[in-house]
Every structure is written in structure tokens, then in C-alpha cells.
Short mmCIF file of C-alpha atoms in Angstrom, two decimals:
data_model
loop_
_atom_site.label_atom_id
_atom_site.label_comp_id
_atom_site.label_asym_id
_atom_site.label_seq_id
_atom_site.Cartn_x
_atom_site.Cartn_y
_atom_site.Cartn_z
CA MET A 261 154.59 174.48 218.59
CA VAL A 262 154.99 174.48 214.87
CA GLY A 263 158.62 173.23 215.48
CA ALA A 264 157.45 170.71 218.48
CA ALA A 265 154.94 169.12 215.87
CA ARG A 266 157.93 169.10 212.99
CA ASP A 267 160.14 167.22 215.66
CA LEU A 268 157.42 164.65 216.64
CA SER A 269 156.35 163.97 212.47
CA VAL A 270 160.43 163.18 212.21
CA TYR A 271 160.28 160.84 215.11
CA ARG A 272 157.52 159.05 213.95
CA GLN A 273 158.99 158.55 210.55
CA GLN A 274 162.20 157.10 212.17
CA LYS A 275 160.29 155.33 213.99
CA ARG A 276 158.42 153.76 210.95
CA GLN A 277 161.82 153.35 208.88
CA ARG A 278 163.05 151.50 212.21
CA ARG A 279 160.42 149.19 212.22
CA GLU A 280 160.43 148.50 208.15
CA ARG A 281 164.15 148.01 208.20
CA LEU A 282 164.03 145.00 211.21
CA ALA A 283 160.72 143.56 209.93
CA GLY A 284 162.99 143.16 206.52
CA ALA A 285 165.84 142.03 208.40
CA VAL A 286 163.41 139.46 209.80
CA GLY A 287 161.96 138.62 206.50
CA LEU A 288 165.95 137.91 205.40
CA ILE A 289 166.92 135.72 207.80
CA ALA A 290 163.75 133.84 207.95
CA ALA A 291 163.70 133.34 204.31
CA ALA A 292 167.97 132.42 204.09
CA MET A 293 166.92 130.01 207.00
CA ALA A 294 164.40 128.34 204.66
CA PHE A 295 166.71 128.11 201.61
CA ALA A 296 169.59 127.27 204.01
CA THR A 297 167.26 124.41 205.65
CA ALA A 298 165.93 123.47 202.02
CA LEU A 299 170.00 123.03 200.23
CA VAL A 300 171.77 121.10 203.63
CA LEU A 301 168.59 118.65 203.16
CA LEU A 302 169.39 118.04 199.26
CA THR A 303 172.97 118.17 199.35
CA GLY A 304 174.70 118.24 202.85
CA PRO A 305 176.22 120.59 205.25
CA LEU A 306 178.23 122.71 202.89
CA PRO A 307 175.48 124.80 201.82
CA LEU A 308 174.04 125.15 205.23
CA ALA A 309 177.35 127.35 206.12
CA LEU A 310 177.89 129.06 202.85
CA GLY A 311 173.74 130.09 203.50
CA PHE A 312 173.92 131.28 206.97
CA ALA A 313 177.21 133.26 205.72
CA ALA A 314 175.63 134.76 202.90
CA LEU A 315 172.65 135.55 205.45
CA LEU A 316 174.38 137.21 207.71
CA GLY A 317 176.28 139.58 205.13
CA VAL A 318 172.99 140.48 203.01
CA THR A 319 171.29 141.53 206.36
CA VAL A 320 174.17 143.76 207.71
CA ILE A 321 174.72 144.69 204.52
CA ALA A 322 170.87 145.64 204.08
CA GLN A 323 171.12 147.53 207.45
CA ASN A 324 173.99 149.53 206.56
CA PRO A 325 175.58 149.71 203.14
CA ARG A 326 178.20 151.38 204.04
CA ILE A 327 179.60 147.91 205.39
CA GLY A 328 179.81 146.84 202.14
CA LEU A 329 181.59 149.41 200.79
CA TYR A 330 184.14 149.23 203.87
CA LEU A 331 184.67 145.47 203.80
CA LEU A 332 185.68 146.09 200.12
CA LEU A 333 188.18 148.37 200.47
CA PHE A 334 189.76 146.20 203.37
CA ASN A 335 189.82 142.73 201.73
CA ALA A 336 190.85 144.01 198.44
CA ILE A 337 194.09 145.34 200.64
CA LEU A 338 194.70 142.63 202.69
CA LEU A 339 193.34 139.24 201.09
CA GLU A 340 195.37 138.51 197.95
CA GLN A 341 193.94 137.58 194.51
CA TRP A 342 196.70 135.24 193.72
CA GLY A 343 198.59 132.56 195.32
CA ILE A 344 202.08 133.54 196.23
CA VAL A 345 204.45 130.76 195.21
CA GLY A 346 206.10 128.97 198.11
CA LEU A 347 203.70 130.77 200.23
CA ASP A 348 200.24 129.53 202.33
CA PRO A 349 199.41 133.09 204.20
CA VAL A 350 196.42 133.32 206.09
CA THR A 351 195.31 136.35 203.66
CA LYS A 352 194.93 133.72 201.16
CA TRP A 353 192.87 131.05 202.87
CA PHE A 354 189.32 133.14 202.05
CA PRO A 355 188.61 132.97 198.73
CA PHE A 356 187.13 136.38 198.54
CA TYR A 357 187.70 136.49 194.51
CA GLU A 358 187.35 132.99 193.72
CA THR A 359 183.69 131.66 192.48
CA LEU A 360 182.06 129.41 194.64
CA SER A 361 182.34 126.82 192.57
CA GLY A 362 186.22 126.91 191.86
CA ALA A 363 186.16 127.12 195.95
CA TYR A 364 183.84 124.92 197.40
CA GLY A 365 182.12 123.19 194.49
CA ALA A 366 179.05 124.61 195.72
CA GLY A 367 177.78 125.15 191.79
CA VAL A 368 177.55 128.79 192.43
CA PRO A 369 179.75 130.66 189.69
CA VAL A 370 179.77 133.95 191.79
CA SER A 371 182.64 135.13 194.41
CA PRO A 372 182.04 136.52 197.39
CA VAL A 373 183.56 140.01 196.15
CA GLU A 374 180.73 140.13 193.43
CA MET A 375 178.14 138.99 195.98
CA VAL A 376 179.42 141.93 198.45
CA LEU A 377 179.02 144.33 195.24
CA LEU A 378 175.78 143.28 194.24
CA VAL A 379 174.22 143.19 197.43
CA THR A 380 176.11 146.70 198.78
CA LEU A 381 174.44 148.23 195.37
CA ALA A 382 170.89 146.40 195.57
CA ALA A 383 171.12 148.03 199.05
CA VAL A 384 171.79 151.41 198.00
CA VAL A 385 169.56 151.49 194.40
CA LEU A 386 166.73 149.62 195.38
CA PRO A 387 165.41 151.72 198.39
CA ARG A 388 165.69 155.11 195.89
CA LEU A 389 163.92 153.14 193.10
CA ILE A 390 161.00 152.28 195.54
CA ARG A 391 160.28 154.88 198.11
CA ARG A 392 162.62 157.54 196.00
CA ASP A 393 163.83 158.85 199.54
CA GLY A 394 166.95 160.17 198.34
CA ALA A 395 168.60 161.43 195.11
CA PHE A 396 170.92 158.98 193.31
CA GLU A 397 174.54 160.62 193.28
CA ARG A 398 176.61 160.65 190.31
CA GLY A 399 179.40 162.50 190.73
CA PRO A 400 182.06 163.79 188.07
CA LEU A 401 183.37 160.74 186.98
CA PHE A 402 179.88 159.13 186.19
CA LEU A 403 179.84 159.92 182.26
CA PRO A 404 183.10 159.19 181.72
CA LEU A 405 182.87 155.63 183.12
CA ALA A 406 179.48 155.36 182.00
CA LEU A 407 180.71 155.48 178.59
CA PHE A 408 183.53 153.50 178.64
CA LEU A 409 181.68 150.28 180.50
CA ALA A 410 179.17 150.77 177.44
CA PHE A 411 182.17 150.25 175.38
CA VAL A 412 183.26 147.27 177.19
CA VAL A 413 179.90 145.97 176.85
CA GLY A 414 180.16 146.67 173.21
CA SER A 415 183.46 144.91 173.23
CA ILE A 416 181.95 141.90 174.21
CA ALA A 417 179.42 141.92 172.06
CA TYR A 418 181.43 142.50 168.94
CA GLY A 419 184.01 139.30 170.58
CA VAL A 420 180.80 137.32 170.31
CA ALA A 421 179.35 138.38 166.77
CA ALA A 422 182.67 139.43 164.92
CA PRO A 423 185.38 137.31 163.42
CA GLY A 424 188.94 137.92 165.08
CA GLY A 425 191.68 137.07 167.20
CA ALA A 426 193.42 133.77 167.05
CA GLY A 427 190.18 131.63 168.41
CA PRO A 428 186.77 131.32 169.39
CA PHE A 429 184.42 133.56 171.52
CA TYR A 430 184.83 131.77 175.03
CA LEU A 431 182.76 133.41 177.81
CA ASN A 432 184.65 133.10 181.21
CA ALA A 433 187.74 134.52 179.09
CA ALA A 434 185.48 137.72 178.29
CA TRP A 435 184.15 138.01 182.04
CA ALA A 436 188.30 137.22 183.51
CA GLU A 437 189.22 140.28 180.98
CA THR A 438 186.26 142.69 181.69
CA ARG A 439 185.41 141.99 185.23
CA SER A 440 187.50 144.94 186.98
CA PHE A 441 186.29 147.38 184.79
CA PHE A 442 182.57 146.63 186.51
CA TYR A 443 184.05 146.77 189.63
CA LEU A 444 185.28 150.13 189.41
CA GLY A 445 181.83 150.96 188.03
CA ILE A 446 180.03 149.81 190.82
CA THR A 447 182.64 150.93 193.55
CA TYR A 448 182.70 154.43 192.08
CA VAL A 449 178.47 154.28 192.09
CA LEU A 450 179.00 153.11 195.89
CA ALA A 451 181.73 155.25 197.37
CA VAL A 452 179.93 158.51 195.92
CA ASN A 453 176.52 157.80 197.21
CA LEU A 454 177.70 156.50 200.63
CA ILE A 455 180.65 158.44 201.93
CA ARG A 456 178.88 161.76 202.73
CA THR A 457 180.54 163.25 205.51
CA GLN A 458 184.44 164.00 206.62
CA ALA A 459 183.25 161.05 209.64
CA GLN A 460 182.66 158.37 207.06
CA LEU A 461 185.59 159.36 204.61
CA ARG A 462 187.98 158.93 208.15
CA THR A 463 186.36 155.49 208.65
CA PHE A 464 187.57 154.80 205.10
CA VAL A 465 190.76 156.07 205.20
CA TRP A 466 191.60 154.15 208.42
CA LEU A 467 190.58 151.11 206.99
CA PHE A 468 193.28 151.59 204.36
CA ILE A 469 195.56 152.41 206.77
CA VAL A 470 195.23 149.21 209.26
CA ALA A 471 195.13 146.95 205.94
CA VAL A 472 198.56 148.50 204.64
CA GLY A 473 199.89 148.30 207.84
CA ILE A 474 199.26 144.73 208.26
CA LYS A 475 200.42 144.14 204.96
CA SER A 476 203.56 145.48 205.94
CA VAL A 477 204.06 143.48 209.02
CA GLN A 478 203.16 140.48 207.58
CA GLY A 479 205.80 141.31 204.65
CA ILE A 480 208.38 140.98 207.36
CA VAL A 481 207.09 137.45 208.88
CA ARG A 482 206.98 136.44 205.51
CA TYR A 483 210.57 137.21 204.95
CA VAL A 484 211.73 135.77 208.55
CA TYR A 485 209.70 132.35 207.52
CA ALA A 486 211.45 132.22 203.88
CA ARG A 487 214.78 132.90 205.85
CA GLY A 488 214.38 130.48 208.49
CA ASN A 489 213.43 127.51 206.34
CA GLY A 490 215.73 128.53 203.37
CA LEU A 491 213.62 129.32 200.77
CA ARG A 492 213.86 131.29 197.57
CA LEU A 493 210.82 133.30 196.91
CA GLU A 494 209.84 135.32 193.60
CA SER A 495 208.12 137.90 195.84
CA ILE A 496 206.91 137.81 199.72
CA VAL A 497 203.82 139.84 198.76
CA GLY A 498 201.14 140.11 196.05
CA HIS A 499 201.76 141.86 192.82
CA GLU A 500 199.24 144.57 193.41
CA ASP A 501 200.35 145.57 196.95
CA VAL A 502 203.05 147.92 195.86
CA VAL A 503 200.31 150.35 194.44
CA PHE A 504 198.80 150.11 198.36
CA PHE A 505 202.38 150.65 199.61
CA ALA A 506 203.23 153.69 197.37
CA ALA A 507 199.93 155.29 198.19
CA LEU A 508 200.42 155.26 201.91
CA VAL A 509 203.55 157.14 201.55
CA LEU A 510 201.74 159.56 199.25
CA LEU A 511 198.85 160.06 201.95
CA LEU A 512 201.38 160.74 204.89
CA GLY A 513 203.75 162.95 202.87
CA ALA A 514 200.67 165.16 201.77
CA LEU A 515 199.45 164.99 205.36
CA LEU A 516 202.65 166.64 206.53
CA PHE A 517 202.89 168.82 203.46
CA PHE A 518 199.57 170.43 203.00
CA GLY A 519 198.00 170.00 206.02
CA LYS A 520 197.53 171.75 209.53
CA GLY A 521 195.42 172.36 212.75
CA PHE A 522 194.56 168.75 212.20
CA ALA A 523 192.26 167.08 214.72
CA ALA A 524 192.74 164.59 216.84
CA VAL A 525 191.76 161.81 214.90
CA THR A 526 193.86 162.69 211.82
CA ARG A 527 196.73 163.10 214.40
CA ARG A 528 196.40 159.71 215.06
CA GLN A 529 196.19 158.43 211.83
CA MET A 530 199.39 160.13 210.51
CA TRP A 531 201.26 158.77 213.74
CA VAL A 532 199.77 154.77 212.76
CA MET A 533 200.92 155.48 208.79
CA ALA A 534 204.46 157.05 210.07
CA ALA A 535 204.75 153.67 212.44
CA ALA A 536 203.92 151.43 209.40
CA VAL A 537 206.44 153.05 207.26
CA PRO A 538 209.40 151.20 208.56
CA PRO A 539 207.94 147.72 207.72
CA LEU A 540 206.75 149.08 204.36
CA VAL A 541 210.14 149.92 203.39
CA PHE A 542 212.00 146.71 204.57
CA THR A 543 209.35 145.02 202.54
CA LEU A 544 209.82 146.62 199.75
CA LEU A 545 213.40 146.13 199.81
CA VAL A 546 213.18 142.75 200.24
CA THR A 547 209.98 141.56 198.49
CA ARG A 548 212.56 142.46 195.24
CA ARG A 549 209.67 143.54 193.10
CA ARG A 550 211.21 146.57 191.08
CA LEU A 551 207.54 147.64 190.52
CA GLY A 552 207.19 148.59 193.91
CA PHE A 553 210.06 151.47 193.67
CA ILE A 554 208.70 152.46 190.14
CA VAL A 555 205.37 153.23 191.85
CA LEU A 556 206.80 155.23 194.53
CA GLY A 557 209.14 157.40 192.44
CA VAL A 558 205.91 158.08 190.82
CA ALA A 559 204.07 159.43 194.02
CA LEU A 560 207.48 160.98 195.00
CA ILE A 561 207.78 163.03 191.76
CA LEU A 562 203.84 163.88 191.80
CA MET A 563 204.47 165.11 195.45
CA GLY A 564 207.30 167.42 194.08
CA LEU A 565 205.66 169.17 191.08
CA VAL A 566 203.19 169.63 193.48
CA LEU A 567 205.25 171.31 196.04
CA LEU A 568 206.79 173.12 193.47
CA ARG A 569 203.32 174.89 191.97
CA THR A 570 201.98 175.52 195.99
CA ARG A 571 204.81 175.58 198.50
CA ARG A 572 207.85 176.34 196.59
CA ASP A 573 209.20 177.52 200.02
CA ILE A 574 209.02 173.83 200.77
CA PHE A 575 210.38 172.79 197.38
CA MET A 576 213.42 174.71 197.52
CA ARG A 577 214.37 173.33 201.01
CA LEU A 578 213.69 169.79 200.44
CA VAL A 579 214.22 168.94 197.10
CA PRO A 580 217.92 170.04 196.57
CA VAL A 581 219.03 167.97 199.79
CA ALA A 582 216.83 164.54 198.31
CA VAL A 583 218.29 164.73 194.83
CA LEU A 584 221.38 165.19 196.36
CA VAL A 585 221.07 162.07 198.43
CA VAL A 586 219.55 159.85 195.45
CA VAL A 587 222.66 161.02 193.57
CA VAL A 588 224.95 159.59 196.36
CA TYR A 589 222.83 156.88 196.76
CA THR A 590 222.95 155.87 193.18
CA ILE A 591 226.81 155.98 193.62
CA VAL A 592 227.21 153.63 196.08
CA PHE A 593 224.86 151.42 195.28
CA TRP A 594 224.73 151.09 191.70
CA ASN A 595 226.19 147.70 191.44
CA ASN A 596 225.01 146.48 194.95
CA THR A 597 222.72 143.15 194.32
CA GLY A 598 221.75 142.75 197.84
CA ALA A 599 218.25 144.45 199.55
CA LEU A 600 219.92 147.86 199.67
CA GLY A 601 220.44 148.24 196.19
CA GLU A 602 216.81 147.32 195.33
CA PRO A 603 215.25 150.68 194.83
CA ILE A 604 218.55 151.73 192.00
CA ARG A 605 218.12 148.40 190.60
CA ALA A 606 214.15 148.81 189.72
CA PHE A 607 215.27 151.68 187.48
CA ARG A 608 218.17 150.34 186.06
CA SER A 609 217.20 146.75 185.12
CA ILE A 610 214.63 148.60 182.77
CA ALA A 611 217.32 149.22 180.37
CA THR A 612 220.12 146.95 181.59
CA PRO A 613 219.21 144.30 183.69
CA THR A 614 221.40 142.39 185.69
CA THR A 615 219.58 139.22 187.41
CA GLU A 616 218.56 136.52 185.22
CA ARG A 617 215.23 137.28 187.02
CA ASP A 618 215.29 140.47 185.45
CA MET A 619 216.35 139.42 181.73
CA LEU A 620 213.60 136.58 181.84
CA SER A 621 211.18 139.29 182.81
CA ASN A 622 212.17 141.69 180.19
CA ALA A 623 212.73 139.38 177.40
CA TRP A 624 209.12 138.06 178.22
CA ARG A 625 207.36 141.78 177.92
CA ASP A 626 209.37 142.20 174.85
CA LEU A 627 208.06 139.00 173.04
CA GLU A 628 204.54 140.20 174.67
CA ASN A 629 204.99 143.56 173.00
CA LEU A 630 205.44 142.32 169.53
CA ASN A 631 202.48 140.70 170.03
CA ILE A 632 200.54 143.12 171.13
CA ALA A 633 201.82 145.68 168.57
CA TYR A 634 201.07 142.70 165.66
CA ASN A 635 197.73 142.38 166.72
CA ILE A 636 196.94 146.17 167.12
CA ALA A 637 198.21 146.40 163.22
CA GLY A 638 195.50 144.05 162.16
CA SER A 639 192.91 145.47 163.64
CA PRO A 640 193.47 149.20 165.00
CA VAL A 641 190.02 150.31 164.83
CA THR A 642 187.71 148.00 166.45
CA GLY A 643 190.10 145.56 168.35
CA LEU A 644 189.61 141.99 168.75
CA GLY A 645 186.85 142.34 170.91
CA PHE A 646 186.70 140.40 174.56
CA GLY A 647 186.55 136.68 174.93
CA ARG A 648 188.91 136.05 171.97
CA PRO A 649 192.63 135.14 172.30
CA TYR A 650 195.31 136.91 170.50
CA ALA A 651 197.46 135.80 167.85
CA PHE A 652 201.37 135.07 168.21
CA ILE A 653 203.61 135.80 165.68
CA VAL A 654 206.39 135.20 168.06
CA THR A 655 206.32 132.59 170.62
CA GLN A 656 206.35 133.21 174.42
CA PRO A 657 207.05 130.78 177.36
CA PRO A 658 203.42 129.76 178.52
CA LEU A 659 202.18 130.84 181.98
CA ASP A 660 199.58 128.10 182.86
CA ALA A 661 201.50 126.79 185.53
CA THR A 662 201.36 130.18 187.32
CA GLY A 663 198.06 129.98 187.17
CA PHE A 664 197.48 133.01 184.81
CA THR A 665 194.65 130.79 183.15
CA TYR A 666 193.96 133.36 180.40
CA TRP A 667 197.61 134.91 179.60
CA ARG A 668 196.35 133.76 175.76
CA TYR A 669 193.63 136.61 176.16
CA ILE A 670 195.12 138.98 178.62
CA ALA A 671 198.07 140.48 177.96
CA HIS A 672 200.80 141.85 181.05
CA ASN A 673 200.95 145.05 179.02
CA ALA A 674 197.41 146.16 180.28
CA ILE A 675 197.78 149.32 179.16
CA TYR A 676 198.00 148.57 174.69
CA TRP A 677 196.07 145.40 176.07
CA VAL A 678 192.97 147.85 176.18
CA TRP A 679 194.07 149.27 172.58
CA MET A 680 194.04 145.80 171.38
CA LYS A 681 190.86 144.64 172.75
CA MET A 682 188.54 147.70 172.58
CA GLY A 683 190.33 148.98 169.39
CA LEU A 684 191.43 152.98 169.11
CA VAL A 685 187.67 154.64 170.33
CA GLY A 686 187.64 152.20 173.53
CA PHE A 687 191.12 153.47 174.29
CA MET A 688 190.40 157.21 173.77
CA LEU A 689 187.75 156.45 176.24
CA PHE A 690 189.94 154.43 178.88
CA TRP A 691 192.23 157.52 178.85
CA ASN A 692 189.21 159.92 179.31
CA VAL A 693 188.78 157.80 182.53
CA ILE A 694 192.21 157.86 183.68
CA GLY A 695 192.73 161.20 182.62
CA SER A 696 189.51 162.85 184.36
CA ALA A 697 190.52 160.95 187.64
CA VAL A 698 193.95 162.74 187.56
CA VAL A 699 192.17 166.24 186.39
CA LEU A 700 189.64 165.97 189.36
CA GLY A 701 191.81 165.22 191.73
CA LEU A 702 194.46 168.26 191.20
CA VAL A 703 191.78 170.54 190.60
CA THR A 704 189.89 169.58 193.46
CA PHE A 705 193.43 169.46 195.43
CA ARG A 706 193.93 173.48 194.43
CA ARG A 707 190.23 174.62 195.57
CA LEU A 708 189.69 172.99 198.69
CA ARG A 709 191.35 174.56 201.70
CA ASP A 710 190.56 171.80 204.41
CA GLY A 711 194.19 170.00 204.69
CA TYR A 712 193.07 166.72 205.09
CA LEU A 713 190.53 166.71 202.01
CA ARG A 714 193.34 168.14 199.76
CA SER A 715 195.38 165.48 200.98
CA LEU A 716 193.06 162.96 199.73
CA ALA A 717 192.51 164.50 196.29
CA LEU A 718 195.95 164.06 195.63
CA LEU A 719 195.69 160.93 196.70
CA VAL A 720 193.15 160.50 193.97
CA ALA A 721 195.33 161.65 191.54
CA GLY A 722 198.55 159.76 192.57
CA VAL A 723 196.45 156.21 192.63
CA ALA A 724 195.44 156.62 189.08
CA LEU A 725 198.85 158.02 187.72
CA MET A 726 200.55 155.02 189.99
CA GLN A 727 197.92 152.31 188.47
CA VAL A 728 199.12 153.37 184.74
CA PHE A 729 202.55 152.49 185.80
CA PHE A 730 201.84 149.69 187.03
CA SER A 731 199.76 148.01 184.59
CA TYR A 732 202.16 149.17 181.74
#
């Protein structure tokens, strides 16, 4: 009887919560329709479409905030943040990262990605504040991230108040410099509080696999299009896509080496990843992004080191053969300038570039590093502060034509740029975040016994390491 009463009480509570969510959704729809109608009467049809799109997104995310997190992950991989010269891909048509005022002239200086971030965060935090119906999870990286973000805010304030840099404080530049840090903090909070079961984690991984697979196939389509139209393109994928490609290879390798007895859904994920590898490798070969093979090398080296520590039998069977293959490949393709020579060119061109593109790229970065060193030497402890341009003691070719508007504020070398802008303490807090993520991933990998979760823990450590090399 007591159990039945308890079940009835739980049923009534769930029913009341469903009614509250339904009432909230109806209220949101009514408010959004009224707002959109007012806008269309005042300014025309565009705000109506934007209003209804916002209404749909807010309603869905309010009912299930996890959808907002899934949307962020999928679009972060699928949609280009920056255009690709010579191409007009469908994945750039929707300006997910561009403000509504810039994309549509709607007078709203907020981008869709920021709207999704804020709405999802509100859907997670507000119920906990109002009804206190659930604990707010912080997770093991909350403190390092919170300290770093607090120092980011302090560096913005320093940029406003203190004299420094080569010009006055510019708010738009400060936001362009720091917004990715705040995105990181919000998405961390969302992931910790929303991904609570292995089923939800598998959905997250499915979205990652599908998005990377689409980008891999898209690379082939773009290559065929460029060859068919006689186009000479600098690249056929976004600059950051190579990190996602390497991450998929790392995850597949981890599942193969460290997992056993997987459920059927995990085996399906592995088969899909395996099917994505050939177009992924082809795209890496033809995109001529040497950075792609560098970050892939970082992922493979990490895999080898973990094998040495945990699966020495596999290491002794596999790694010597892999080293032999690499040596033979290096000898045969050392001077090859075609697509098959891209992997070795990626590493050789760092010290001895052979193409004009690599020479210009290296020379530009050498000039930038001189300028960064000069600015760090001038303000090693406090940094320049965000929102102020840095000084140039040697002239760098301008990048305005590429669309990189804030190149006088944001350096290509994003590692030492943090020191230049945030000073020594901020630089140390930055490395504390990176180091904490890597250590957490490796320690979790050693402690867990579930092969699926171990592979994802290794992926976390690998992505953090790859991002460091990518940013440097």
C-alpha cells in the first residue's frame, strides 16, 4: 500500500510537471507570436520569420535543454565559421556564427550560436534556481575554468582602464577576442548538467560521427567541383575541421584497442566511423592543410604512448611495423609534391618549406612571432588587456582582404597571444585549464573499466592536446 501510494504521488508530480511545461510552452508561443506580429507591423516580414524561428528554438530547448547542447555540437562541426575562398558551400549559407544585424540587418547584435547558448543555459539554470528541483553539477574542471574566465573578465577591464597596446580600447574587438572562452565555459556547464546517462552520451557521439562523416564526404564533392571547374583553391575544408577529423580517428582507434564486448549500438558506431575514414583521409590529402597531418600525428603518438603503458603486447606487435611503414613512406615520398606526399610535407615544410605557399606562411608567422615577443617583453606580467591592438615592430602583410577583421588584435599564434593579452598569471591559468583537461582524461581512462567510456576519456585528453598544437 505504501509503495502504491508512493507511485501515485510520483505519478501526480510528473503529471503536474507536464502541465507546467505545457503551460510554459503555450505562454512562450503566445508571447513570441505577439512579439513577431508587432515587429512585422513595424519593420516588415523579415523579423516575423526570425521571430518564429526564435520561437520554435526557444520552445523546443525549454522543453528539452539537451537538444540545445546537441544542436551546438552538430552545428559546430557541420557549419563553417569562416568562408572558404572560391567556394560557396551550403554549410555556410546559414550564418550560425554571424550576428543577426550583420547577416540580416535585423539590428540585433547577437548570433544564433549565442542565442542557443543562452537559451539552453537559462533552461538548465533557471528551474534549479526557482524550484530547486535538482543539484547544479560543477564537475572537476569547473574551478580551473571559473578562475580562467574571471581573469578574462579582469583582462577586459584592464584593457578598458589601463594604457597599453598600440591604440584605444575597442569593445567589438574585445568580444571577438574572448567570446570563444565564454562559449567554452557555458558548453562545459551544459555538458556536465545535461549528459548524465550512457544513452545520452551515445547520442552525443552519434552526432559527432555523423557531422564529421558529412564533412568528409563534402570534401570529396568540393574537390571534384574544383577540379571540374579548373579552380586552384587554398583549401576545401574549414581551418578547424582537421581537428575533428583527427578526433574521429583517435576515437575509432581507442575503441578498437581498448574496448571489448561492445553493445550493438557501439559496434554500429564503429562501423560508421570506419566507413568515414577513407573519405576523411582523401579529404586530408587533397585539402593541402599541413596542420591536418600534424594534429593527426599528435593523436597517433598519444595512442602509441597509451598503448605502451596499458597494452604493451599490442604496442610491440603494432608500433614497430608502423614505424617501418613511416620510414619507407618518408624515403619514397620525401620529394613528392602531389597529394600522396602531403603527410610528409606537413612536417618537412615546418623547417624547410618547398612551396611558395608554405614559404609565405612560415615567413608571416615568423614576423608575427617577433611582434608577439616584443609586446610580451613590454608587458610580461599584466599583458596588454583585451580590446587593444598590439604593436608591430616589423610590418606584417595585412589580412583585411581575407575577412580576418581583427588580425591587429588576435594573433595567429593563439598560445603566446594569451600571454600577450592576459599577462603571466592569465597564461598560467590558461595552461591550468589545458593541463587539467588532459590529466583528467588520462586519469579517468586508467580508472574506468568500461571500454566505451575509456575511449571517450582518451578522446578528451587527445582533443585538448590537438587543440594546443592547432592553436600554436
